[in-house]
Amino acid sequence: MIINHPLLGPRDAQEFTYLGDASLINRPYWLSENALREFHDYLYLRDNPAGKHRELWFHEQGDRSWLVVTRNTVTHEITKVELARDVAKARPKPEVLQ
Amino acid sequence: MRYSALRLIKESLTGHKGWRPQWRDPAPQSAYDYVIIGGGGHGLATAYYLAKEFGGARIAVLEKGWIGGGNVGRNTTIVRSNYLLDGNEPFYEMSLKMWENLEQDLNYNAMVSQRGILNLVHTDAQRDAARRRGNAMILNGSDAEHLDTDGVRAMYPFLNFDDARFPIKGGLLHRRGGTVRHDAVAWGYARGADMRGVDIIQNCEVTGFRIEGGKCLGVETSRGFIGAKKVGVSVAGNSSRVMALAGMRLPIESHVLQAFVSEGLKPFIPGVITYGAGHFYCSQSDKGGLVFGGDIDMYNSYAQRGNLPVVEDVIESGMSLIPALGRARLLRSWGGIMDMSMDGSPYIDKTHIDGLYFNGGWCYGGFKATPAAGYCFAHLLKTDRPHDIATAYRLDRFMTGHMIDEKGQGAQPNLH
Ligand SMILES: Cc1cc2nc3c(=O)[nH]c(=O)nc-3n(C[C@H](O)[C@H](O)[C@H](O)COP(=O)(O)OP(=O)(O)OC[C@H]3O[C@@H](n4cnc5c(N)ncnc54)[C@H](O)[C@@H]3O)c2cc1C
């Protein structure tokens, strides 16, 4: 597989390591009322879809940036690659922090 | 029809005209007492034990393709009882004991071959870990022996003993482990279940559940609605997809694992060898092909095929352990989708929906579990209580802190 890195252009997927579902960016707020349940779901439960999947890849043997790759888990086709920091910054903040 | 030597002789003399199909091809009825989703090893074994041991009444197995087309027909056929942790080892020991008696029980030749499994060690730390594991195995009624380098050399003189980086320092030998002809397991259980009245319905994909007031009333399928008092889901790599139809999210990711077989060679590997310094394990089939595999492809996948970098990695590891491998030609490679769980251990549990039960999360090691998983799942379906030996396989164990993490890797399914 080739991952089209937003800064470096097309790179072999072998240069990366894989973490998993990009929802791992959305760490729950530790003071929320349901923090225990939210952290459980965050850490252990997955949508695990067959088809479009947004996932975190780390460019370990490259510029060491984290990417959010949108890939089809049935065909391995990659349709979008973003810097994880851009994705993280675009999230709404939890209410308490606003 | 019972199979026997006498029967074989009789058929040979009469042109083999008397053999009958091993199971019927019934149309689905409108309702059953038990519906098992998934005609893999686990689903068929569950139906078999429900019918045979637990007096289950009307039972159906629904399979979206053909039975044996999933992981039960794609694995590398290794059966063993060499786990470390209390939640696991008694279960796998029960399974191995069931394998030892399976062919007599099923009246079916599943080619159960206890040819021994040798886990190689290459460092002092690995030797310590192997000793600890061996002791845990013995404490749970399994068998384990420690071999030094000479002991390994006597069994497998052709291994690469003096590698500068990973010399072979010995191994943990599990003599009762071995291999079983994988699709014969599916066929044997299917025939046994069918003989006891189970309807095995192929080309019947489950597309939804009918759930009312927190109770599961049956399943929607490509062949219409089928009512059921209890539904057991046993769909391996498709676990998340099927349970999503019931609105559930699981502690599972699907990953692809590849396997390989070489051209047929004269016998030279009598048992199963696993490499301790890379992801590689190998045995030789009765036809002579070297059957081997290694690591999963590392990223979520529902494609029943893998990518080339892992092929290269497996073959490199193989070459560094068995240099003679380089002379053999590869015949085939394939992939299967595995239900990788969050701690590397499986689930056999009720769900929060009345009448809906789940068996899955078997990772790359569910073939060896087939008899015990079928038995314990049938027990749960019939009695609503987990079998004593499978009480640890709860879906909520991450909430309660009772993980069964053999490798201590944490919630990172691709590392288990
Ligand atoms: C390459 C490879 C090597 C392996 N090596 C080993 C090994 O050496 N030792 C070991 O112990 N284990 C091994 N495993 C793991 C083992 O094969 C699996 O854990 C085990 O087979 C899973 O249980 P099963 O047989 O019931 O699965 P499957 O045979 O996959 O059965 C599940 C069935 O469910 C059906 N299904 C899915 N969705 C639906 C639906 N919606 N409706 C109806 N039916 C549906 C599928 O078509 C499939 O037939 C290996 C796996 C692979 C891929």
Coordinates of C-alpha atoms and ligand atoms in Angstrom, one line a residue:
Chain A
M1 CA 0.0 0.0 0.0
I2 CA 1.1 3.6 -0.7
I3 CA 0.1 6.3 1.7
N4 CA 0.1 9.8 0.2
H5 CA 1.6 11.8 3.0
P6 CA 0.3 15.4 3.1
L7 CA 3.8 16.8 3.5
L8 CA 6.1 14.2 1.9
G9 CA 4.0 12.8 -0.9
P10 CA 3.5 9.1 -1.7
R11 CA 5.3 6.8 0.8
D12 CA 5.4 3.0 1.2
A13 CA 3.1 1.8 4.0
Q14 CA 6.1 -0.2 5.4
E15 CA 7.6 3.1 6.7
F16 CA 4.6 3.4 9.0
T17 CA 3.3 1.6 12.1
Y18 CA -0.4 1.2 12.7
L19 CA -2.3 2.2 15.8
G20 CA -6.0 1.7 15.0
D21 CA -9.3 3.5 14.7
A22 CA -8.9 7.3 14.6
S23 CA -11.5 7.7 17.3
L24 CA -8.5 7.2 19.6
I25 CA -7.9 10.9 19.1
N26 CA -11.1 11.6 21.0
R27 CA -10.0 10.9 24.5
P28 CA -12.9 11.3 26.9
Y29 CA -12.9 14.2 29.4
W30 CA -11.6 12.8 32.7
L31 CA -14.0 14.8 34.9
S32 CA -17.1 13.8 33.0
E33 CA -19.8 12.2 35.0
N34 CA -19.6 8.9 33.1
A35 CA -15.8 9.0 32.8
L36 CA -15.4 5.3 33.7
R37 CA -17.8 4.1 31.1
E38 CA -16.5 6.6 28.5
F39 CA -12.9 5.5 29.0
H40 CA -13.9 1.8 28.8
D41 CA -15.7 2.4 25.5
Y42 CA -12.9 4.6 24.2
L43 CA -10.2 2.1 25.0
Y44 CA -11.9 -1.2 24.4
L45 CA -14.8 -1.0 22.0
R46 CA -14.5 -0.5 18.2
D47 CA -16.8 0.0 15.3
N48 CA -14.5 -2.2 13.2
P49 CA -16.4 -1.6 9.9
A50 CA -16.0 -3.5 6.7
G51 CA -15.6 -0.6 4.3
K52 CA -14.5 3.0 5.0
H53 CA -12.3 3.3 8.1
R54 CA -10.5 6.3 9.5
E55 CA -7.3 5.1 11.2
L56 CA -4.1 6.4 12.8
W57 CA -0.7 5.6 11.2
F58 CA 2.6 6.8 12.5
H59 CA 5.4 7.7 10.1
E60 CA 8.0 5.9 12.3
Q61 CA 10.7 5.6 9.6
G62 CA 10.0 9.1 8.2
D63 CA 9.1 12.4 9.7
R64 CA 7.4 10.8 12.7
S65 CA 4.1 12.5 12.2
W66 CA 0.8 10.9 13.0
L67 CA -1.6 10.7 10.1
V68 CA -5.3 10.0 9.8
V69 CA -5.8 7.7 6.8
T70 CA -9.2 7.0 5.4
R71 CA -9.0 3.5 3.9
N72 CA -11.4 0.9 2.7
T73 CA -10.9 -2.3 4.8
V74 CA -12.3 -4.5 2.1
T75 CA -10.3 -3.2 -0.9
H76 CA -7.4 -1.4 0.9
E77 CA -8.1 1.7 -1.3
I78 CA -6.9 4.9 0.4
T79 CA -9.2 7.9 -0.2
K80 CA -7.9 10.6 2.1
V81 CA -4.8 11.3 4.2
E82 CA -4.7 14.1 6.8
L83 CA -2.2 15.2 9.5
A84 CA -3.6 13.9 12.8
R85 CA -2.9 17.3 14.5
D86 CA -5.1 19.1 12.0
V87 CA -7.9 16.6 12.7
A88 CA -7.4 16.9 16.4
K89 CA -7.4 20.7 16.3
A90 CA -10.6 20.8 14.3
R91 CA -12.5 18.9 17.0
P92 CA -15.0 20.8 19.2
K93 CA -13.6 21.2 22.7
P94 CA -15.4 19.5 25.6
E95 CA -17.9 22.0 27.1
V96 CA -16.1 22.3 30.4
L97 CA -12.9 23.6 28.7
Q98 CA -14.6 26.1 26.5
Chain B
M1 CA -24.4 -44.2 7.6
R2 CA -21.6 -45.4 9.9
Y3 CA -18.1 -45.5 8.5
S4 CA -16.0 -48.5 9.1
A5 CA -13.3 -50.7 7.5
L6 CA -16.0 -53.2 6.6
R7 CA -18.1 -50.6 4.9
L8 CA -15.0 -49.4 2.9
I9 CA -14.4 -53.0 1.7
K10 CA -18.0 -53.4 0.8
E11 CA -18.1 -50.2 -1.2
S12 CA -14.8 -51.0 -3.0
L13 CA -16.3 -54.3 -4.2
T14 CA -19.5 -52.6 -5.4
G15 CA -18.0 -49.6 -7.3
H16 CA -18.4 -47.1 -4.5
K17 CA -22.1 -46.6 -5.5
G18 CA -23.5 -46.8 -1.9
W19 CA -21.9 -43.6 -0.5
R20 CA -24.5 -40.9 0.4
P21 CA -24.1 -37.1 0.9
Q22 CA -22.8 -36.5 4.5
W23 CA -25.6 -34.0 5.4
R24 CA -28.9 -33.0 4.0
D25 CA -29.7 -29.7 2.3
P26 CA -32.9 -28.7 4.0
A27 CA -35.0 -25.6 3.4
P28 CA -35.2 -23.4 6.5
Q29 CA -38.2 -23.9 8.7
S30 CA -40.1 -20.9 10.0
A31 CA -38.8 -21.3 13.6
Y32 CA -36.3 -23.2 15.7
D33 CA -35.5 -23.5 19.4
Y34 CA -31.9 -22.7 18.6
V35 CA -30.4 -20.8 15.7
I36 CA -26.6 -20.8 15.4
I37 CA -25.2 -18.2 13.0
G38 CA -22.0 -19.2 11.2
G39 CA -21.2 -22.7 9.8
G40 CA -17.5 -22.7 10.8
G41 CA -16.0 -25.1 13.1
H42 CA -17.4 -23.4 16.2
G43 CA -20.9 -23.0 14.9
L44 CA -21.1 -26.7 13.8
A45 CA -19.6 -28.0 17.0
T46 CA -22.0 -25.9 19.0
A47 CA -25.0 -27.4 17.1
Y48 CA -23.5 -30.9 17.4
Y49 CA -23.1 -30.7 21.2
L50 CA -26.4 -29.0 21.7
A51 CA -28.1 -31.9 19.9
K52 CA -25.9 -34.7 21.4
E53 CA -25.2 -33.6 25.0
F54 CA -27.8 -31.0 25.9
G55 CA -31.0 -32.5 24.4
G56 CA -31.6 -29.4 22.2
A57 CA -34.8 -29.8 20.3
R58 CA -35.0 -28.0 16.9
I59 CA -31.7 -26.6 15.9
A60 CA -30.4 -24.8 12.7
V61 CA -27.0 -23.6 11.6
L62 CA -27.2 -20.7 9.2
E63 CA -24.1 -20.2 6.9
K64 CA -23.9 -17.3 4.4
G65 CA -21.6 -19.2 2.1
W66 CA -20.7 -22.9 2.3
I67 CA -19.6 -24.7 5.5
G68 CA -15.9 -24.8 5.9
G69 CA -15.3 -21.8 3.7
G70 CA -14.3 -19.5 6.5
N71 CA -11.3 -19.7 8.9
V72 CA -12.0 -23.4 9.7
G73 CA -10.8 -24.2 6.2
R74 CA -8.0 -21.6 6.1
N75 CA -6.0 -22.2 9.2
T76 CA -2.7 -24.0 9.7
T77 CA -4.4 -26.8 11.7
I78 CA -2.3 -26.6 14.9
V79 CA -3.9 -27.8 18.1
R80 CA -2.2 -27.4 21.4
S81 CA -2.7 -26.9 25.1
N82 CA 0.3 -24.7 26.0
Y83 CA -1.2 -21.5 27.5
L84 CA 0.0 -19.8 30.6
L85 CA -2.9 -18.1 32.4
D86 CA -5.5 -19.7 34.6
G87 CA -8.5 -18.3 32.6
N88 CA -7.1 -20.0 29.5
E89 CA -5.1 -23.1 30.1
P90 CA -7.8 -25.4 31.7
F91 CA -10.0 -24.5 28.8
Y92 CA -7.4 -25.4 26.1
E93 CA -6.5 -28.6 28.0
M94 CA -10.2 -29.6 27.9
S95 CA -10.2 -28.9 24.2
L96 CA -7.1 -31.0 23.6
K97 CA -8.6 -33.9 25.6
M98 CA -11.7 -33.6 23.3
W99 CA -9.5 -33.7 20.2
E100 CA -7.9 -36.9 21.5
N101 CA -11.3 -38.6 21.4
L102 CA -12.9 -36.7 18.6
E103 CA -12.7 -39.2 15.7
Q104 CA -14.3 -42.0 17.8
D105 CA -17.0 -39.6 18.9
L106 CA -17.8 -38.4 15.4
N107 CA -17.0 -41.7 13.6
Y108 CA -15.0 -39.5 11.2
N109 CA -11.4 -39.5 10.2
A110 CA -10.2 -36.0 11.1
M111 CA -6.5 -37.0 10.9
V112 CA -5.8 -36.0 14.5
S113 CA -2.1 -36.3 14.7
Q114 CA -0.3 -35.6 18.0
R115 CA 3.0 -35.0 16.4
G116 CA 4.4 -32.6 19.1
I117 CA 5.0 -28.9 19.1
L118 CA 8.4 -27.4 19.8
N119 CA 8.7 -23.8 20.8
L120 CA 12.3 -22.8 20.3
V121 CA 14.1 -20.5 22.7
H122 CA 17.1 -18.3 21.8
T123 CA 17.9 -16.4 24.9
D124 CA 18.1 -16.9 28.7
A125 CA 15.0 -14.8 29.2
Q126 CA 13.1 -16.9 26.7
R127 CA 14.2 -20.1 28.5
D128 CA 13.0 -18.7 31.8
A129 CA 9.6 -17.8 30.2
A130 CA 9.4 -21.3 28.6
R131 CA 10.1 -22.9 32.0
R132 CA 7.4 -20.9 33.7
R133 CA 4.9 -21.7 30.9
G134 CA 5.8 -25.4 31.0
N135 CA 5.2 -25.4 34.8
A136 CA 1.8 -23.7 34.3
M137 CA 0.9 -26.3 31.7
I138 CA 1.9 -29.2 33.9
L139 CA -0.1 -27.7 36.8
N140 CA -3.1 -27.7 34.6
G141 CA -2.8 -31.3 33.5
S142 CA -1.1 -30.7 30.2
D143 CA 2.4 -31.9 29.3
A144 CA 5.7 -30.0 28.8
E145 CA 9.3 -31.0 28.5
H146 CA 12.4 -28.8 28.2
L147 CA 15.0 -29.7 25.6
D148 CA 18.5 -28.3 25.5
T149 CA 20.3 -27.6 22.2
D150 CA 21.3 -31.2 21.8
G151 CA 17.8 -32.4 22.4
V152 CA 16.6 -30.1 19.7
R153 CA 19.4 -31.1 17.4
A154 CA 18.5 -34.7 17.8
M155 CA 14.9 -34.0 16.6
Y156 CA 15.6 -31.4 13.9
P157 CA 19.3 -31.5 12.8
F158 CA 18.7 -29.2 9.9
L159 CA 17.8 -26.1 11.9
N160 CA 20.1 -23.1 11.9
F161 CA 21.6 -23.7 15.3
D162 CA 24.6 -21.4 15.3
D163 CA 23.1 -18.2 14.0
A164 CA 25.2 -15.3 15.3
R165 CA 22.2 -13.3 16.5
F166 CA 19.7 -16.0 17.4
P167 CA 21.4 -19.2 18.2
I168 CA 19.0 -22.0 19.3
K169 CA 19.4 -22.6 23.0
G170 CA 16.7 -25.2 23.5
G171 CA 12.9 -25.5 23.3
L172 CA 9.7 -26.3 25.1
L173 CA 8.3 -29.5 23.8
H174 CA 4.5 -30.2 24.0
R175 CA 4.2 -33.8 22.8
R176 CA 0.4 -34.0 22.9
G177 CA 0.1 -31.0 20.6
G178 CA -0.1 -31.5 16.9
T179 CA -2.3 -31.0 13.8
V180 CA -5.8 -32.0 12.7
R181 CA -7.2 -32.0 9.2
H182 CA -9.1 -28.7 9.4
D183 CA -11.9 -29.2 6.9
A184 CA -12.6 -32.7 8.0
V185 CA -13.4 -31.1 11.4
A186 CA -16.1 -29.0 9.8
W187 CA -17.4 -31.9 7.8
G188 CA -17.3 -34.4 10.7
Y189 CA -19.2 -32.0 13.0
A190 CA -21.7 -31.2 10.2
R191 CA -22.4 -34.9 9.6
G192 CA -22.7 -35.6 13.3
A193 CA -25.1 -32.7 13.8
D194 CA -27.1 -33.5 10.7
M195 CA -27.5 -37.2 11.9
R196 CA -29.0 -35.8 15.1
G197 CA -31.5 -33.7 13.2
V198 CA -29.8 -30.3 13.0
D199 CA -30.7 -28.4 9.8
I200 CA -27.5 -27.1 8.2
I201 CA -28.7 -24.3 5.9
Q202 CA -26.0 -23.0 3.5
N203 CA -26.2 -19.9 1.3
C204 CA -28.3 -18.2 4.0
E205 CA -26.9 -14.9 5.2
V206 CA -28.2 -13.3 8.4
T207 CA -29.0 -9.7 7.6
G208 CA -30.6 -8.5 10.8
F209 CA -32.1 -9.5 14.2
R210 CA -35.7 -9.1 15.2
I211 CA -35.5 -7.6 18.7
E212 CA -38.6 -6.5 20.6
G213 CA -38.7 -5.3 24.2
G214 CA -35.1 -6.3 24.8
K215 CA -35.7 -9.8 23.5
C216 CA -34.4 -11.5 20.4
L217 CA -37.2 -13.2 18.5
G218 CA -35.3 -14.4 15.5
V219 CA -33.2 -13.4 12.5
E220 CA -33.8 -11.8 9.2
T221 CA -31.9 -13.7 6.5
S222 CA -31.4 -13.8 2.7
R223 CA -33.9 -16.6 2.8
G224 CA -36.6 -14.9 4.9
F225 CA -37.3 -14.5 8.6
I226 CA -36.4 -17.4 10.9
G227 CA -37.8 -17.4 14.4
A228 CA -35.8 -18.6 17.3
K229 CA -36.0 -18.9 21.1
K230 CA -32.3 -18.5 21.4
V231 CA -29.7 -17.3 18.8
G232 CA -26.0 -18.0 19.1
V233 CA -23.6 -16.0 17.0
S234 CA -20.3 -17.6 16.0
V235 CA -19.1 -15.8 12.9
A236 CA -15.3 -15.3 13.6
G237 CA -13.9 -12.4 11.6
N238 CA -17.4 -11.1 10.9
S239 CA -18.3 -10.8 14.6
S240 CA -18.4 -7.0 14.7
R241 CA -20.5 -6.7 11.5
V242 CA -23.1 -9.2 12.7
M243 CA -23.3 -7.9 16.2
A244 CA -23.7 -4.4 14.9
L245 CA -27.0 -5.6 13.4
A246 CA -28.1 -6.0 17.0
G247 CA -26.7 -2.5 17.9
M248 CA -23.7 -3.8 19.7
R249 CA -20.1 -2.6 19.6
L250 CA -17.5 -5.3 20.5
P251 CA -14.0 -5.3 21.9
I252 CA -12.8 -6.7 18.6
E253 CA -10.9 -5.6 15.5
S254 CA -10.7 -7.7 12.3
H255 CA -7.3 -8.4 10.9
V256 CA -6.0 -10.6 8.1
L257 CA -3.6 -13.5 8.7
Q258 CA -1.9 -15.2 5.9
A259 CA -0.7 -18.8 5.5
F260 CA 1.5 -20.6 3.0
V261 CA 2.1 -24.1 1.6
S262 CA 5.0 -25.4 -0.4
E263 CA 5.1 -28.1 -3.1
G264 CA 5.0 -31.6 -1.7
L265 CA 8.4 -32.8 -0.3
K266 CA 9.6 -36.0 1.2
P267 CA 8.9 -36.2 4.9
F268 CA 11.5 -34.1 6.9
I269 CA 9.6 -32.2 9.5
P270 CA 7.8 -34.7 11.7
G271 CA 6.3 -32.2 14.2
V272 CA 5.4 -28.5 14.5
I273 CA 8.3 -26.0 15.0
T274 CA 7.8 -22.4 16.1
Y275 CA 10.6 -19.9 15.8
G276 CA 11.3 -17.8 19.0
A277 CA 13.2 -15.0 17.2
G278 CA 10.7 -14.1 14.5
H279 CA 7.2 -14.7 13.4
F280 CA 7.3 -18.1 11.8
Y281 CA 6.0 -21.6 12.5
C282 CA 6.0 -24.7 10.3
S283 CA 4.8 -28.2 9.9
Q284 CA 4.6 -30.7 7.1
S285 CA 1.2 -32.0 5.9
D286 CA 0.7 -35.6 5.2
K287 CA 0.8 -34.8 1.5
G288 CA 4.3 -33.4 2.0
G289 CA 3.6 -29.7 1.7
L290 CA 5.3 -27.4 4.2
V291 CA 2.5 -25.5 5.9
F292 CA 3.7 -22.3 7.5
G293 CA 2.7 -18.9 8.6
G294 CA 3.7 -15.9 10.6
D295 CA 2.4 -12.5 11.6
I296 CA -0.9 -10.8 10.9
D297 CA -0.8 -7.9 8.4
M298 CA -1.1 -5.4 11.3
Y299 CA -4.0 -3.1 10.0
N300 CA -7.7 -3.7 10.1
S301 CA -8.8 -5.8 7.2
Y302 CA -11.8 -7.6 5.8
A303 CA -10.0 -8.6 2.6
Q304 CA -9.4 -12.3 2.6
R305 CA -6.0 -11.7 1.1
G306 CA -2.8 -10.2 2.6
N307 CA -0.1 -7.9 1.3
L308 CA 3.4 -8.7 0.1
P309 CA 5.5 -7.1 2.9
V310 CA 4.2 -9.7 5.3
V311 CA 4.9 -12.5 2.8
E312 CA 8.5 -11.3 2.6
D313 CA 8.7 -11.1 6.4
V314 CA 7.4 -14.6 6.9
I315 CA 9.7 -16.1 4.3
E316 CA 12.7 -14.3 5.7
S317 CA 12.0 -15.6 9.2
G318 CA 11.6 -19.0 7.7
M319 CA 14.9 -18.9 5.9
S320 CA 16.8 -17.7 8.9
L321 CA 15.5 -20.8 10.9
I322 CA 15.3 -23.5 8.2
P323 CA 17.8 -22.5 5.4
A324 CA 16.7 -25.6 3.4
L325 CA 13.3 -23.8 2.9
G326 CA 15.0 -21.8 0.1
R327 CA 15.1 -24.9 -2.1
A328 CA 11.3 -25.4 -2.0
R329 CA 8.8 -23.7 -4.2
L330 CA 5.8 -22.0 -2.8
L331 CA 2.5 -23.6 -4.0
R332 CA -0.2 -21.3 -2.5
S333 CA -0.8 -18.5 -0.1
W334 CA -4.1 -17.3 1.3
G335 CA -5.6 -15.2 4.1
G336 CA -8.4 -15.4 6.6
I337 CA -10.1 -12.7 8.6
M338 CA -9.6 -13.0 12.3
D339 CA -11.6 -11.6 15.2
M340 CA -8.7 -10.1 17.2
S341 CA -9.8 -9.3 20.7
M342 CA -8.5 -6.6 23.1
D343 CA -6.6 -8.9 25.3
G344 CA -5.9 -11.8 22.9
S345 CA -8.5 -14.0 24.6
P346 CA -12.0 -15.0 23.4
Y347 CA -15.5 -14.4 24.5
I348 CA -18.3 -17.0 25.2
D349 CA -21.0 -15.0 26.8
K350 CA -24.6 -13.8 26.9
T351 CA -25.4 -10.4 25.6
H352 CA -27.6 -7.8 27.3
I353 CA -30.3 -8.8 24.8
D354 CA -32.4 -11.7 26.0
G355 CA -31.9 -14.8 23.9
L356 CA -28.8 -13.5 22.1
Y357 CA -25.5 -15.2 22.8
F358 CA -22.0 -14.5 21.4
N359 CA -18.9 -16.7 20.8
G360 CA -15.9 -14.9 19.2
G361 CA -12.7 -13.1 19.6
W362 CA -10.7 -16.2 18.9
C363 CA -7.8 -14.3 17.2
Y364 CA -5.5 -16.6 15.3
G365 CA -6.0 -19.5 17.7
G366 CA -9.6 -20.6 17.5
F367 CA -9.1 -23.8 15.6
K368 CA -7.7 -25.7 18.5
A369 CA -10.6 -24.5 20.6
T370 CA -13.3 -25.8 18.3
P371 CA -14.4 -28.8 20.4
A372 CA -14.3 -27.0 23.8
A373 CA -15.8 -23.8 22.4
G374 CA -18.6 -25.7 20.8
Y375 CA -19.3 -27.6 24.0
C376 CA -19.1 -24.6 26.3
F377 CA -21.2 -22.4 23.9
A378 CA -23.8 -25.2 23.8
H379 CA -23.8 -25.4 27.6
L380 CA -24.3 -21.6 27.8
L381 CA -27.1 -21.7 25.3
K382 CA -28.9 -24.5 27.0
T383 CA -28.4 -23.6 30.7
D384 CA -27.9 -19.8 30.5
R385 CA -24.9 -20.4 32.7
P386 CA -21.2 -20.4 31.5
H387 CA -19.5 -23.8 31.7
D388 CA -17.2 -24.0 34.7
I389 CA -14.1 -24.0 32.5
A390 CA -15.1 -21.0 30.5
T391 CA -16.2 -18.5 33.2
A392 CA -13.5 -16.1 32.4
Y393 CA -14.6 -15.4 28.8
R394 CA -16.9 -12.5 29.7
L395 CA -17.6 -9.6 27.3
D396 CA -17.5 -7.2 30.2
R397 CA -14.1 -8.2 31.6
F398 CA -12.5 -4.9 30.6
M399 CA -15.0 -3.0 32.7
T400 CA -14.4 -5.2 35.7
G401 CA -10.6 -5.5 35.2
H402 CA -10.4 -9.2 34.6
M403 CA -8.4 -9.2 31.3
I404 CA -6.7 -12.4 30.2
D405 CA -3.7 -11.0 28.5
E406 CA -1.2 -13.8 27.8
K407 CA 1.3 -11.5 26.3
G408 CA 0.7 -8.4 28.5
Q409 CA 0.3 -6.2 25.4
G410 CA -2.7 -4.2 26.5
A411 CA -5.6 -3.1 24.3
Q412 CA -3.7 -3.3 21.0
P413 CA -5.3 -6.2 19.1
N414 CA -2.6 -6.3 16.3
L415 CA 0.1 -7.1 18.9
H416 CA -1.7 -10.1 20.5
Ligands
LIG1 C1 -4.2 -18.3 8.2 C2 -4.8 -18.7 9.5 C3 -4.1 -19.7 10.3 C4 -4.7 -20.1 11.5 N1 -4.0 -21.0 12.2 C5 -4.5 -21.6 13.3 C6 -3.9 -22.6 14.0 O1 -2.8 -23.1 13.5 N2 -4.4 -23.1 15.1 C7 -5.6 -22.5 15.6 O2 -6.0 -23.0 16.7 N3 -6.2 -21.6 15.0 C8 -5.7 -21.0 13.8 N4 -6.4 -20.0 13.2 C9 -7.6 -19.5 13.7 C10 -8.9 -20.3 13.5 O3 -8.9 -20.7 12.1 C11 -10.1 -19.5 13.8 O4 -10.0 -18.9 15.1 C12 -11.4 -20.4 13.9 O5 -11.5 -21.2 12.7 C13 -12.6 -19.5 14.0 O6 -13.8 -20.2 14.2 P1 -14.7 -20.9 13.1 O7 -14.1 -22.1 12.6 O8 -16.1 -21.0 13.6 O9 -14.7 -19.7 12.0 P2 -15.2 -19.7 10.5 O10 -14.8 -20.9 9.8 O11 -14.6 -18.4 9.9 O12 -16.7 -19.6 10.6 C14 -17.5 -18.4 10.7 C15 -18.6 -18.6 9.6 O13 -19.6 -17.6 9.8 C16 -20.1 -17.3 8.5 N5 -20.8 -16.0 8.6 C17 -20.2 -14.7 8.7 N6 -21.2 -13.8 8.7 C18 -22.4 -14.4 8.5 C19 -23.7 -14.0 8.4 N7 -24.1 -12.7 8.4 N8 -24.7 -15.0 8.2 C20 -24.4 -16.3 8.2 N9 -23.1 -16.7 8.3 C21 -22.1 -15.8 8.4 C22 -18.9 -17.3 7.6 O14 -19.2 -17.4 6.3 C23 -18.1 -18.4 8.2 O15 -18.2 -19.6 7.5 C24 -5.9 -19.6 11.9 C25 -6.6 -18.6 11.1 C26 -6.1 -18.2 9.9 C27 -6.8 -17.3 9.1

